[in-house]
Coordinates of N, CA and C in Angstrom, one line a residue:
X237 N 7.1 4.7 6.0 CA 8.3 4.5 5.3 C 8.0 3.5 4.1
X238 N 8.9 3.5 3.2 CA 8.9 2.4 2.2 C 9.7 1.3 2.6
X239 N 9.2 0.1 2.8 CA 9.9 -0.9 3.5 C 11.2 -1.4 2.7
X240 N 11.2 -1.1 1.4 CA 12.3 -1.5 0.4 C 13.4 -0.5 0.3
X241 N 13.3 0.8 0.8 CA 14.1 1.8 0.4 C 15.1 2.2 1.5
X242 N 16.3 2.2 1.2 CA 17.4 2.7 2.1 C 17.2 4.1 2.3
X243 N 16.9 4.8 1.2 CA 16.7 6.3 1.3 C 15.6 6.6 2.3
X244 N 14.5 5.8 2.3 CA 13.5 6.0 3.3 C 13.9 5.8 4.7
X245 N 14.7 4.7 4.9 CA 15.3 4.5 6.3 C 16.1 5.7 6.7
X246 N 16.9 6.2 5.8 CA 17.8 7.3 6.2 C 17.0 8.5 6.6
X247 N 15.9 8.7 5.8 CA 15.0 9.8 6.1 C 14.3 9.8 7.5
X248 N 13.9 8.6 7.9 CA 13.2 8.4 9.1 C 14.2 8.6 10.2
X249 N 15.6 8.1 10.0 CA 16.6 8.3 11.0 C 16.9 9.8 11.1
X250 N 16.9 10.6 10.1 CA 17.1 12.0 10.1 C 16.1 12.7 10.8
X251 N 14.8 12.3 10.6 CA 13.7 13.1 11.3 C 13.7 12.8 12.8
X252 N 14.0 11.5 13.1 CA 14.0 11.2 14.5 C 15.1 12.0 15.3
X253 N 16.3 12.0 14.6 CA 17.4 12.8 15.2 C 17.1 14.3 15.3
X254 N 16.5 14.8 14.2 CA 16.1 16.3 14.3 C 15.0 16.6 15.2
X255 N 14.0 15.8 15.2 CA 12.9 16.1 16.0 C 12.9 15.7 17.5
X256 N 13.6 14.6 17.8 CA 13.7 14.1 19.1 C 12.3 13.9 19.7
X257 N 11.4 13.0 19.1 CA 10.2 12.8 19.6 C 10.2 12.0 20.9
X258 N 9.1 12.2 21.7 CA 8.9 11.5 23.0 C 8.8 9.9 22.7
X259 N 8.2 9.6 21.6 CA 8.0 8.3 21.3 C 8.1 8.0 19.9
X260 N 8.3 6.8 19.4 CA 8.3 6.4 18.0 C 7.5 5.1 17.9
X261 N 6.5 5.1 16.9 CA 5.8 4.0 16.8 C 6.3 3.1 15.7
X262 N 6.5 1.7 16.0 CA 7.0 0.8 15.0 C 5.9 -0.4 14.9
X263 N 5.5 -0.6 13.8 CA 4.4 -1.6 13.7 C 5.2 -2.9 13.2
X264 N 5.0 -4.0 14.1 CA 5.6 -5.3 13.7 C 4.6 -6.4 14.0
X265 N 4.5 -7.2 12.8 CA 3.6 -8.3 13.0 C 4.4 -9.5 13.7
X266 N 3.7 -10.5 14.1 CA 4.5 -11.5 14.9 C 5.6 -12.4 14.0
X267 N 5.3 -12.4 12.8 CA 6.3 -13.1 11.9 C 7.6 -12.2 11.8
X268 N 7.4 -10.9 11.5 CA 8.6 -10.1 11.5 C 9.3 -10.0 12.8
X269 N 8.6 -9.9 13.8 CA 9.2 -9.9 15.2 C 10.1 -11.1 15.4
X270 N 9.7 -12.3 15.0 CA 10.3 -13.4 15.1 C 11.6 -13.4 14.3
X271 N 11.5 -12.9 13.0 CA 12.7 -12.7 12.1 C 13.8 -11.9 12.7
X272 N 13.4 -10.9 13.5 CA 14.3 -10.0 14.2 C 14.9 -10.7 15.5
X273 N 14.4 -12.0 15.7 CA 15.0 -12.7 16.9 C 14.2 -12.5 18.2
X274 N 13.1 -12.0 18.2 CA 12.3 -11.8 19.5 C 11.2 -12.9 19.6
X275 N 11.1 -13.3 20.8 CA 10.2 -14.4 21.0 C 8.7 -13.9 21.1
X276 N 8.6 -12.6 21.4 CA 7.3 -12.0 21.5 C 7.4 -10.5 21.9
X277 N 6.3 -9.8 22.0 CA 6.4 -8.3 22.3 C 7.0 -8.1 23.7
X278 N 6.9 -9.0 24.6 CA 7.5 -8.7 25.9 C 9.1 -8.7 25.8
X279 N 9.6 -9.4 24.9 CA 11.0 -9.5 24.7 C 11.7 -8.3 24.2
X280 N 10.9 -7.3 23.8 CA 11.4 -6.1 23.3 C 11.9 -5.2 24.5
X281 N 11.3 -5.3 25.6 CA 11.6 -4.5 26.8 C 11.1 -3.2 26.7
X282 N 10.2 -2.9 25.8 CA 9.5 -1.6 25.7 C 8.0 -1.8 25.7
X283 N 7.3 -0.6 26.0 CA 5.9 -0.7 26.0 C 5.3 -1.1 24.6
X284 N 4.4 -2.0 24.7 CA 3.8 -2.6 23.5 C 2.3 -2.6 23.6
X285 N 1.6 -2.4 22.5 CA 0.2 -2.6 22.5 C -0.1 -3.6 21.3
X286 N -1.3 -4.2 21.5 CA -1.8 -5.2 20.5 C -3.3 -4.9 20.1
X287 N -3.7 -5.8 19.2 CA -5.1 -5.6 18.8 C -6.0 -6.4 19.7
X288 N -5.4 -7.1 20.8 CA -6.3 -7.9 21.7 C -7.2 -6.8 22.4
X289 N -8.4 -7.2 22.5 CA -9.4 -6.5 23.1 C -10.1 -5.4 22.3
X290 N -9.8 -5.4 21.1 CA -10.4 -4.5 20.1 C -11.6 -5.2 19.6
X291 N -12.8 -4.5 19.8 CA -14.2 -5.0 19.4 C -14.2 -5.1 17.9
X292 N -14.7 -6.2 17.3 CA -15.0 -6.2 15.9 C -16.2 -5.5 15.5
X293 N -16.4 -5.1 14.2 CA -17.6 -4.5 13.9 C -18.8 -5.2 14.1
X294 N -20.0 -4.5 14.2 CA -21.2 -5.3 14.5 C -21.6 -6.2 13.2
X295 N -22.2 -7.3 13.6 CA -22.7 -8.4 12.7 C -24.1 -8.6 12.9
X296 N -24.7 -9.2 11.9 CA -26.0 -9.5 12.0 C -27.1 -8.5 12.3
X297 N -27.8 -8.9 13.5 CA -28.8 -7.9 14.0 C -28.3 -6.6 14.3
X298 N -27.1 -6.6 14.9 CA -26.4 -5.4 15.3 C -26.2 -4.4 14.1
X299 N -25.8 -5.0 13.0 CA -25.5 -4.3 11.8 C -26.8 -3.6 11.2
X300 N -27.8 -4.4 11.3 CA -29.2 -4.0 10.9 C -29.6 -2.8 11.7
X301 N -29.5 -2.9 13.0 CA -29.8 -1.8 13.8 C -29.0 -0.6 13.7
X302 N -27.7 -0.8 13.3 CA -26.9 0.4 13.1 C -27.2 1.0 11.7
X303 N -27.6 0.3 10.8 CA -28.0 0.7 9.5 C -29.3 1.6 9.6
X304 N -30.3 1.1 10.5 CA -31.6 1.8 10.6 C -31.3 3.1 11.3
X305 N -30.2 3.3 12.0 CA -30.0 4.5 12.7 C -29.1 5.5 11.9
X306 N -28.6 5.1 10.8 CA -27.6 5.9 10.0 C -28.3 7.1 9.4
X307 N -27.5 8.2 9.3 CA -28.1 9.4 8.6 C -28.5 9.2 7.1
X308 N -29.2 10.1 6.6 CA -29.8 10.0 5.2 C -28.6 10.0 4.2
X309 N -27.5 10.6 4.5 CA -26.4 10.8 3.6 C -25.4 9.6 3.7
X310 N -25.7 8.7 4.5 CA -24.8 7.5 4.7 C -24.4 6.7 3.5
X311 N -25.5 6.5 2.5 CA -25.2 5.7 1.3 C -24.2 6.5 0.4
X312 N -24.2 7.9 0.3 CA -23.3 8.7 -0.4 C -21.9 8.6 0.1
X313 N -21.8 8.7 1.4 CA -20.6 8.6 2.1 C -19.9 7.3 1.8
X314 N -20.7 6.2 2.1 CA -20.1 4.9 1.8 C -19.6 4.7 0.4
X315 N -20.4 5.2 -0.5 CA -20.0 5.1 -2.1 C -18.7 5.8 -2.2
X316 N -18.6 7.1 -1.6 CA -17.3 7.8 -1.7 C -16.1 7.1 -1.2
X317 N -16.4 6.6 0.0 CA -15.3 5.8 0.7 C -14.8 4.5 -0.1
X318 N -15.8 3.8 -0.7 CA -15.5 2.7 -1.5 C -14.6 3.1 -2.7
X319 N -15.1 4.2 -3.4 CA -14.3 4.6 -4.5 C -13.0 5.1 -4.1
X320 N -12.8 5.8 -3.0 CA -11.5 6.3 -2.4 C -10.6 5.2 -2.1
X321 N -11.2 4.1 -1.6 CA -10.4 2.9 -1.2 C -9.8 2.3 -2.4
X322 N -10.6 2.1 -3.4 CA -10.2 1.5 -4.7 C -9.1 2.3 -5.3
X323 N -9.2 3.7 -5.4 CA -8.1 4.5 -5.9 C -6.9 4.5 -5.1
X324 N -7.0 4.5 -3.8 CA -5.8 4.5 -3.0 C -5.1 3.2 -3.1
X325 N -5.8 2.1 -3.1 CA -5.1 0.7 -3.4 C -4.4 0.7 -4.7
X326 N -5.0 1.2 -5.8 CA -4.3 1.3 -7.1 C -3.2 2.1 -7.1
X327 N -3.2 3.3 -6.4 CA -2.0 4.2 -6.3 C -0.9 3.6 -5.5
X328 N -1.2 2.9 -4.4 CA -0.2 2.2 -3.6 C 0.5 1.0 -4.4
X329 N -0.4 0.2 -5.0 CA 0.2 -0.8 -5.8 C 1.1 -0.3 -6.9
X330 N 0.7 0.7 -7.6 CA 1.5 1.3 -8.6 C 2.9 1.8 -8.0
X331 N 2.7 2.5 -6.9 CA 4.0 3.0 -6.2 C 4.9 1.9 -5.8
X332 N 4.4 0.8 -5.2 CA 5.3 -0.3 -4.9 C 5.9 -1.0 -6.1
X333 N 5.1 -1.1 -7.2 CA 5.6 -1.7 -8.3 C 6.8 -1.0 -8.9
X334 N 6.6 0.4 -9.0 CA 7.6 1.4 -9.4 C 8.9 1.3 -8.6
X335 N 8.7 1.2 -7.2 CA 9.8 1.2 -6.4 C 10.7 -0.2 -6.5
X336 N 9.8 -1.3 -6.7 CA 10.5 -2.6 -7.0 C 11.2 -2.6 -8.3
X337 N 10.7 -2.0 -9.3 CA 11.4 -2.0 -10.6 C 12.7 -1.0 -10.5
X338 N 12.5 0.1 -9.7 CA 13.7 0.9 -9.5 C 14.8 0.3 -8.7
X339 N 14.4 -0.7 -7.9 CA 15.4 -1.3 -7.1 C 15.9 -2.7 -7.6
X340 N 15.5 -2.8 -8.9 CA 16.1 -4.1 -9.6 C 15.3 -5.3 -9.3
X341 N 14.0 -5.2 -9.1 CA 13.1 -6.3 -8.8 C 13.2 -6.9 -7.4
X342 N 13.7 -6.2 -6.5 CA 13.7 -6.6 -5.1 C 12.3 -6.6 -4.6
X343 N 11.9 -7.6 -3.8 CA 10.5 -7.7 -3.2 C 10.8 -8.0 -1.7
X344 N 10.4 -7.1 -0.8 CA 10.6 -7.4 0.6 C 12.0 -7.2 1.0
X345 N 12.9 -6.6 0.1 CA 14.3 -6.5 0.3 C 15.1 -7.7 0.0
X346 N 14.5 -8.6 -0.7 CA 15.1 -9.9 -1.0 C 15.1 -10.1 -2.6
X347 N 16.2 -10.4 -3.2 CA 16.1 -10.6 -4.7 C 15.2 -11.8 -5.0
X348 N 14.4 -11.6 -6.0 CA 13.5 -12.7 -6.5 C 14.0 -13.5 -7.6

């Protein structure tokens, strides 16, 4: 969804009503959860998952070992992913700038 758009919110509501999914995923960071008045994930009364227990990427010697085992085409794949990431960030930034301008300069739903 676009966090700033009432139309996006209405579209999400319509899809949920029409599709009746078994579950809906909502991503909330701790600060946003607190703004909604919840003391933490357990206060939601719904199943929650977090990033706790997720292993970080390898560092140091582990990274060198992983690089030694990588396939011959890995540098080309890395270059493509880097280029794609830059292009995607540019497109997203442009889209959010356009949305903010269309909404009269609102950022995060709050007049600036």
